[in-house]
Coordinates of N, CA, C and O in Angstrom, one line a residue:
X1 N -233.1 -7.5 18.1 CA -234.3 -6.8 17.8 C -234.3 -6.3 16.3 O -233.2 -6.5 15.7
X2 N -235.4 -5.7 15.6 CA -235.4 -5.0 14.6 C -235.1 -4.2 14.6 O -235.6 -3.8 13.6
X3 N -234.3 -3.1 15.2 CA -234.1 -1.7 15.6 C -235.4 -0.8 15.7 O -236.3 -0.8 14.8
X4 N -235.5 -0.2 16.9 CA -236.0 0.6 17.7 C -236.0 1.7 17.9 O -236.6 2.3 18.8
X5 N -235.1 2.3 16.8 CA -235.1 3.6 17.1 C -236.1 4.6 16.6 O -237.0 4.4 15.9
X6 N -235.6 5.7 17.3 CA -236.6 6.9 17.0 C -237.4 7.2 18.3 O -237.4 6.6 19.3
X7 N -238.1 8.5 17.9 CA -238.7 8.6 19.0 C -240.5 8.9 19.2 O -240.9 8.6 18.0
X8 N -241.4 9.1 19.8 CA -242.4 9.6 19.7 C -243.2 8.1 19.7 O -242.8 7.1 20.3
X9 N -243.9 8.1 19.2 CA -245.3 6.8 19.5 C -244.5 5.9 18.4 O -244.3 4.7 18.7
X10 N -244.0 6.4 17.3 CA -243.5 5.1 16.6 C -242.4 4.6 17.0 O -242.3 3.5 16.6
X11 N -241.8 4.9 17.5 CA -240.1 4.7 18.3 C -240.8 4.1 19.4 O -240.2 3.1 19.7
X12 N -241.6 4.3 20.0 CA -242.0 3.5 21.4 C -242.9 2.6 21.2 O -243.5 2.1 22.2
X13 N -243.3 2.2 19.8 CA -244.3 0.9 19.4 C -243.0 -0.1 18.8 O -243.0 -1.4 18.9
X14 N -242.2 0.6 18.4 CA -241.1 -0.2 17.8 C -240.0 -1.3 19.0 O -239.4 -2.4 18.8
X15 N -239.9 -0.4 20.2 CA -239.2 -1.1 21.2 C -239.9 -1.8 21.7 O -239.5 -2.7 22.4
X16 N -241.6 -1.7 21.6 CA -242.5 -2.4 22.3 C -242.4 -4.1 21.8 O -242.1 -5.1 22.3
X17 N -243.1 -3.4 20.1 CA -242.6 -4.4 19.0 C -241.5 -5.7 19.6 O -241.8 -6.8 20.0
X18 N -240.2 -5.1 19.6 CA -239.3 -5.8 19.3 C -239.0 -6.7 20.6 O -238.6 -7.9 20.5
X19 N -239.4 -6.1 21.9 CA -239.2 -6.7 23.4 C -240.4 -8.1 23.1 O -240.0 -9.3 23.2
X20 N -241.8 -7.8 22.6 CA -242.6 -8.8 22.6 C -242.0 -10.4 21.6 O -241.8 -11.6 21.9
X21 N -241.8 -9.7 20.3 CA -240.9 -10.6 19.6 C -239.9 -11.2 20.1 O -239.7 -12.5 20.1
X22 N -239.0 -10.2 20.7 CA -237.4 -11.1 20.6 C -237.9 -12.0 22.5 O -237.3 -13.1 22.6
X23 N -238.6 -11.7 23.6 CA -239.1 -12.3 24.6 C -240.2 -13.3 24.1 O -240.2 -14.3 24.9
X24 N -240.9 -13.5 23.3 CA -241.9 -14.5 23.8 C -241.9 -15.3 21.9 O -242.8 -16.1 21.5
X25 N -240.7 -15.0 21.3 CA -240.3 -15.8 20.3 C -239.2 -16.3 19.5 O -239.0 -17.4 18.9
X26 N -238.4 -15.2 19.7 CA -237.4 -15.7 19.6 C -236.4 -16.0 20.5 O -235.4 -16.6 20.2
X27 N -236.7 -15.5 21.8 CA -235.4 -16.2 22.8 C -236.1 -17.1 23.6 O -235.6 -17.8 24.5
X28 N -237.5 -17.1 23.2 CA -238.4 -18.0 24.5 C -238.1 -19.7 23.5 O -237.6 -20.7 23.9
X29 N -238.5 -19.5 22.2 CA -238.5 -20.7 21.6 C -237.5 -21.0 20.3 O -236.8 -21.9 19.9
X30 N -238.0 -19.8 19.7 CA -237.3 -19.8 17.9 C -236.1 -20.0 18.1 O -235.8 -21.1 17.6
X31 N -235.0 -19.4 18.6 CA -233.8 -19.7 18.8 C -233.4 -21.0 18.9 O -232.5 -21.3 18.1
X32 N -233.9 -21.9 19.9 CA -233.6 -23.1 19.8 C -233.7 -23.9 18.9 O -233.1 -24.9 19.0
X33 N -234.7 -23.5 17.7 CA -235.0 -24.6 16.4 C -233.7 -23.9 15.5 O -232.8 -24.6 15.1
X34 N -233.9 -22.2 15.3 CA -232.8 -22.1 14.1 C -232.5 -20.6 14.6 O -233.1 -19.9 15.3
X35 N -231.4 -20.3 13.8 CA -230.7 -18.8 13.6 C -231.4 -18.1 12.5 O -231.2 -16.9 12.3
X36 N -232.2 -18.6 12.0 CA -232.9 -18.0 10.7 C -233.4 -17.1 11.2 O -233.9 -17.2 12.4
X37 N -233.5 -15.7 10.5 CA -234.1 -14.4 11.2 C -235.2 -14.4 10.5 O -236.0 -13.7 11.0
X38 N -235.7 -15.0 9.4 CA -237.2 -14.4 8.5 C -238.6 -14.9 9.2 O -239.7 -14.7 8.7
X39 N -238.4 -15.3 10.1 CA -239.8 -15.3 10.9 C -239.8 -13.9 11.8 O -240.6 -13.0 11.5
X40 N -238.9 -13.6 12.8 CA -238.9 -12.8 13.3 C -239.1 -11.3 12.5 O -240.0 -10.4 12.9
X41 N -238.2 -11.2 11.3 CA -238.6 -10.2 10.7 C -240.2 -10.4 10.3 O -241.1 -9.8 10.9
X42 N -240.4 -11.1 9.6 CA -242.1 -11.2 9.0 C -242.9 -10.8 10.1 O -243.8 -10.0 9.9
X43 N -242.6 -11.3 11.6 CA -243.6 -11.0 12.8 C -243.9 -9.2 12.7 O -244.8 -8.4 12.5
X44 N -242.1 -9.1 13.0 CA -242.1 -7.7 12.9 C -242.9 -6.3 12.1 O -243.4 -5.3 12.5
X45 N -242.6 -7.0 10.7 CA -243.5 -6.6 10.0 C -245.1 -6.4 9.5 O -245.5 -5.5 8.7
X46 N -246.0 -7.5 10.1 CA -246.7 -7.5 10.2 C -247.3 -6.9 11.5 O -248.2 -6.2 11.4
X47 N -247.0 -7.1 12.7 CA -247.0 -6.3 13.7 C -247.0 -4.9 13.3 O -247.9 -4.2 13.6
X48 N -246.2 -4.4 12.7 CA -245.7 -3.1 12.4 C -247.6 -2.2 11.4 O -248.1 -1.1 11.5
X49 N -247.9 -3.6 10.5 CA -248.7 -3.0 9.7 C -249.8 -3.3 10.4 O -250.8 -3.0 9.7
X50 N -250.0 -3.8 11.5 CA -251.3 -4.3 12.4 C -251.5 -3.0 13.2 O -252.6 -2.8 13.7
X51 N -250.4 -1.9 13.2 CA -250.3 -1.1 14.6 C -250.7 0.3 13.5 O -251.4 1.2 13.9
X52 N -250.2 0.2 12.2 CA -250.4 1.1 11.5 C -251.8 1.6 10.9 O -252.3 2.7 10.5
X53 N -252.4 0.2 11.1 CA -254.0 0.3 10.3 C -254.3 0.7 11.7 O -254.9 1.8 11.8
X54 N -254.1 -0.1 12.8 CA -254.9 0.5 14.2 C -254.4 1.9 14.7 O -255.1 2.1 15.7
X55 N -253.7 2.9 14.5 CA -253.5 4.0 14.6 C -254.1 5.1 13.6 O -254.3 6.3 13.9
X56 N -254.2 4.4 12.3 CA -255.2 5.2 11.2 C -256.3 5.4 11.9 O -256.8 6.5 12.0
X57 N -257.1 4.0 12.5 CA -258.4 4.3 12.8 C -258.8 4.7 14.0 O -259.9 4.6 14.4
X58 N -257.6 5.2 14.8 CA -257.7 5.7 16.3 C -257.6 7.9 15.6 O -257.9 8.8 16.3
X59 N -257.4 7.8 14.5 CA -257.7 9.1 14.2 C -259.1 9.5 13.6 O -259.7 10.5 13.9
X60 N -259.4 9.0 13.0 CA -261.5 8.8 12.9 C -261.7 8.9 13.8 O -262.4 9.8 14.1
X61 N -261.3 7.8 15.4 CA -262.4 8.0 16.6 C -263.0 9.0 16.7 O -262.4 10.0 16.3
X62 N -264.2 9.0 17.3 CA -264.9 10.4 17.9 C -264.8 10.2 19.5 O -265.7 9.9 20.3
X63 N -263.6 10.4 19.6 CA -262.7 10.4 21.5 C -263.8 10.9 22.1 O -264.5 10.2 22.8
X64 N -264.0 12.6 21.7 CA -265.4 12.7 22.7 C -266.3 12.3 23.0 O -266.5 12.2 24.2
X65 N -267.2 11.7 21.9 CA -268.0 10.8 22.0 C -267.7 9.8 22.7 O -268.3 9.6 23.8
X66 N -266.7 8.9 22.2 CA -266.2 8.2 23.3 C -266.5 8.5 24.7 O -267.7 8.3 25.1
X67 N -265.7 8.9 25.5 CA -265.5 9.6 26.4 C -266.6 10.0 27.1 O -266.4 10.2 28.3
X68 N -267.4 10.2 26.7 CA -268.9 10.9 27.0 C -270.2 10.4 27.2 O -271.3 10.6 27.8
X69 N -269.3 9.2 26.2 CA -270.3 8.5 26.2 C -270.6 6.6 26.4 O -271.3 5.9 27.1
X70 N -270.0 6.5 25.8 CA -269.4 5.2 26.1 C -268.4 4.5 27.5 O -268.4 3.4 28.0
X71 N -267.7 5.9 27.8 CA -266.7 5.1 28.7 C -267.6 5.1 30.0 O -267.7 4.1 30.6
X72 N -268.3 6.2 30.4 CA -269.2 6.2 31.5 C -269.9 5.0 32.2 O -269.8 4.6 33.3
X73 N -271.0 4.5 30.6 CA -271.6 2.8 30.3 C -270.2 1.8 30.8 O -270.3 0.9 31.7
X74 N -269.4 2.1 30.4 CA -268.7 0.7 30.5 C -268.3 0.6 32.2 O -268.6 -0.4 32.8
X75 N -267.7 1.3 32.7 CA -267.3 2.0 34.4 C -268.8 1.7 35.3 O -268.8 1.1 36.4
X76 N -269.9 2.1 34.8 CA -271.1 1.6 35.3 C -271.3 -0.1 35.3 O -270.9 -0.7 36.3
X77 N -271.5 -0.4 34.7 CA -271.0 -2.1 34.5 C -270.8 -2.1 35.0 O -271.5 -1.8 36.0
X78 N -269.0 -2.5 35.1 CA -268.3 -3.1 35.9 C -268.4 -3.1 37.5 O -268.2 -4.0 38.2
X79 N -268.9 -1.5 37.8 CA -268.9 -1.4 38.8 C -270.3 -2.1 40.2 O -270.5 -2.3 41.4
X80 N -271.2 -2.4 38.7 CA -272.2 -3.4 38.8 C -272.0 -4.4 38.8 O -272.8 -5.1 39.5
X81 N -270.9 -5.1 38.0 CA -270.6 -6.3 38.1 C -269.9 -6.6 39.8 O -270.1 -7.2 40.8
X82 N -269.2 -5.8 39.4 CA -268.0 -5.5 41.2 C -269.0 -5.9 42.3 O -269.1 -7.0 42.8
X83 N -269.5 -4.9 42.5 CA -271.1 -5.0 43.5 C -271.4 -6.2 43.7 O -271.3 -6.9 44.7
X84 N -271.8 -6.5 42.5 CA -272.8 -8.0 42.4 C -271.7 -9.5 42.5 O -272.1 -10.6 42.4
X85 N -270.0 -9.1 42.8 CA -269.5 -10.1 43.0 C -268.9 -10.0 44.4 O -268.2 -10.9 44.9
X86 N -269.1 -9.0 44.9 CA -268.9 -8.6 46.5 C -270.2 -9.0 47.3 O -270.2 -9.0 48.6
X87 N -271.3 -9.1 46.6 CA -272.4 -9.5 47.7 C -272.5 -10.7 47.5 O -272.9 -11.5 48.3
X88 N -272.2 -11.1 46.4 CA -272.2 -13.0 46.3 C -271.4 -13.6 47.4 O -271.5 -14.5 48.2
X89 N -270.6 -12.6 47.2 CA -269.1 -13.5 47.9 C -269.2 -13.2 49.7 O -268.4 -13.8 50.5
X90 N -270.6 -12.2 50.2 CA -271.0 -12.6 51.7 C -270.5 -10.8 52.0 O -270.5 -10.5 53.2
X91 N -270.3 -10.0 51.1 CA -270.5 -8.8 51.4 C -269.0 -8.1 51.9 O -268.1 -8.8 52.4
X92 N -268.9 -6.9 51.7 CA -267.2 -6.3 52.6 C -267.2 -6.8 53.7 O -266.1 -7.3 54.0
X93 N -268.3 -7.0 54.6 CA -267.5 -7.7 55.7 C -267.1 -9.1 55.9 O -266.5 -9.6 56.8
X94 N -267.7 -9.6 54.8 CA -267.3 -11.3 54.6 C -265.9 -11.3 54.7 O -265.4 -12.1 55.5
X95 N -265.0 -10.5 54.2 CA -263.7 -10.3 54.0 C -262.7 -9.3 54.9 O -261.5 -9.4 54.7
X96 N -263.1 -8.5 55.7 CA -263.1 -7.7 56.5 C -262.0 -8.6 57.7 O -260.8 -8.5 58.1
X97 N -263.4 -9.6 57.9 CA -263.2 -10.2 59.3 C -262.2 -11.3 59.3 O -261.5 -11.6 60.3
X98 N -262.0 -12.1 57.9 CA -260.9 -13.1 57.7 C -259.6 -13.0 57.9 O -259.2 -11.9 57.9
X99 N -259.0 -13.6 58.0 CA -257.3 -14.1 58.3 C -256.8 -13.7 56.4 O -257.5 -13.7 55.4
X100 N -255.6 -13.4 56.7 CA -255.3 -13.5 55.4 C -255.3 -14.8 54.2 O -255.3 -15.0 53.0
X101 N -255.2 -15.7 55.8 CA -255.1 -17.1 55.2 C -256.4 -17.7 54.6 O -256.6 -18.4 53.6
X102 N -257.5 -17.2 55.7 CA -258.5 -17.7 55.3 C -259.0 -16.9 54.3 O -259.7 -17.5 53.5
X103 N -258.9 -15.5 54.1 CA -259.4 -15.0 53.1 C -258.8 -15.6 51.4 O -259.3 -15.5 50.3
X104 N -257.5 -16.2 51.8 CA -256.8 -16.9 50.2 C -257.7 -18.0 50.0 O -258.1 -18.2 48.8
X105 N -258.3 -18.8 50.9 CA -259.2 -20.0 50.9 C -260.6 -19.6 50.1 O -260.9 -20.0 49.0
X106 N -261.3 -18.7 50.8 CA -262.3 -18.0 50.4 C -263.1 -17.9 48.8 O -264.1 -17.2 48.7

């Protein structure tokens, strides 16, 4: 890993960091081509400054606003969408009455 230490949001972005890297690039594939660390570092590093500009601009949010306003909209949706793919699909009791088997078919 790139070391991970520390604690608080940046210490826990850092182990996050380093698990995604060293799992899904360097032990999943990179390793097998070379020992060279300068890709992994560069990932690291730019990850690092991807998370820094996105945490700048999570302090501008207007959370309340958010929150108040937006997340409500978005929870409605879905929950519309939800709806609208439970009655397509023949309603709660379409699913209710099925086998487990038959419900994986379904």
């Amino acid at each position: 890993g790139g070391g991970g230490g520390g604690g608080g949001v940046w210490g826990a972005w850092s182990r996050l960091r380093d698990h995604v890297v060293d799992e899904f690039i360097t032990n999943l594939w990179y390793r097998s081509i070379t020992e060279d660390e300068d890709l992994p570092f560069a990932l690291r590093r730019l990850l690092d400054v991807s998370f820094a500009e996105l945490a700048h601009r999570a302090r501008a949010l207007d959370l309340p606003g958010l929150l108040l306003r937006q997340v409500p909209c978005i929870l409605t949706q879905q929950l519309e969408a939800f709806r609208a793919a439970r009655a397509a699909g023949g309603g709660v009791d379409a699913f209710v009455r099925l086998t487990p088997a038959a419900a994986d078919k379904a």
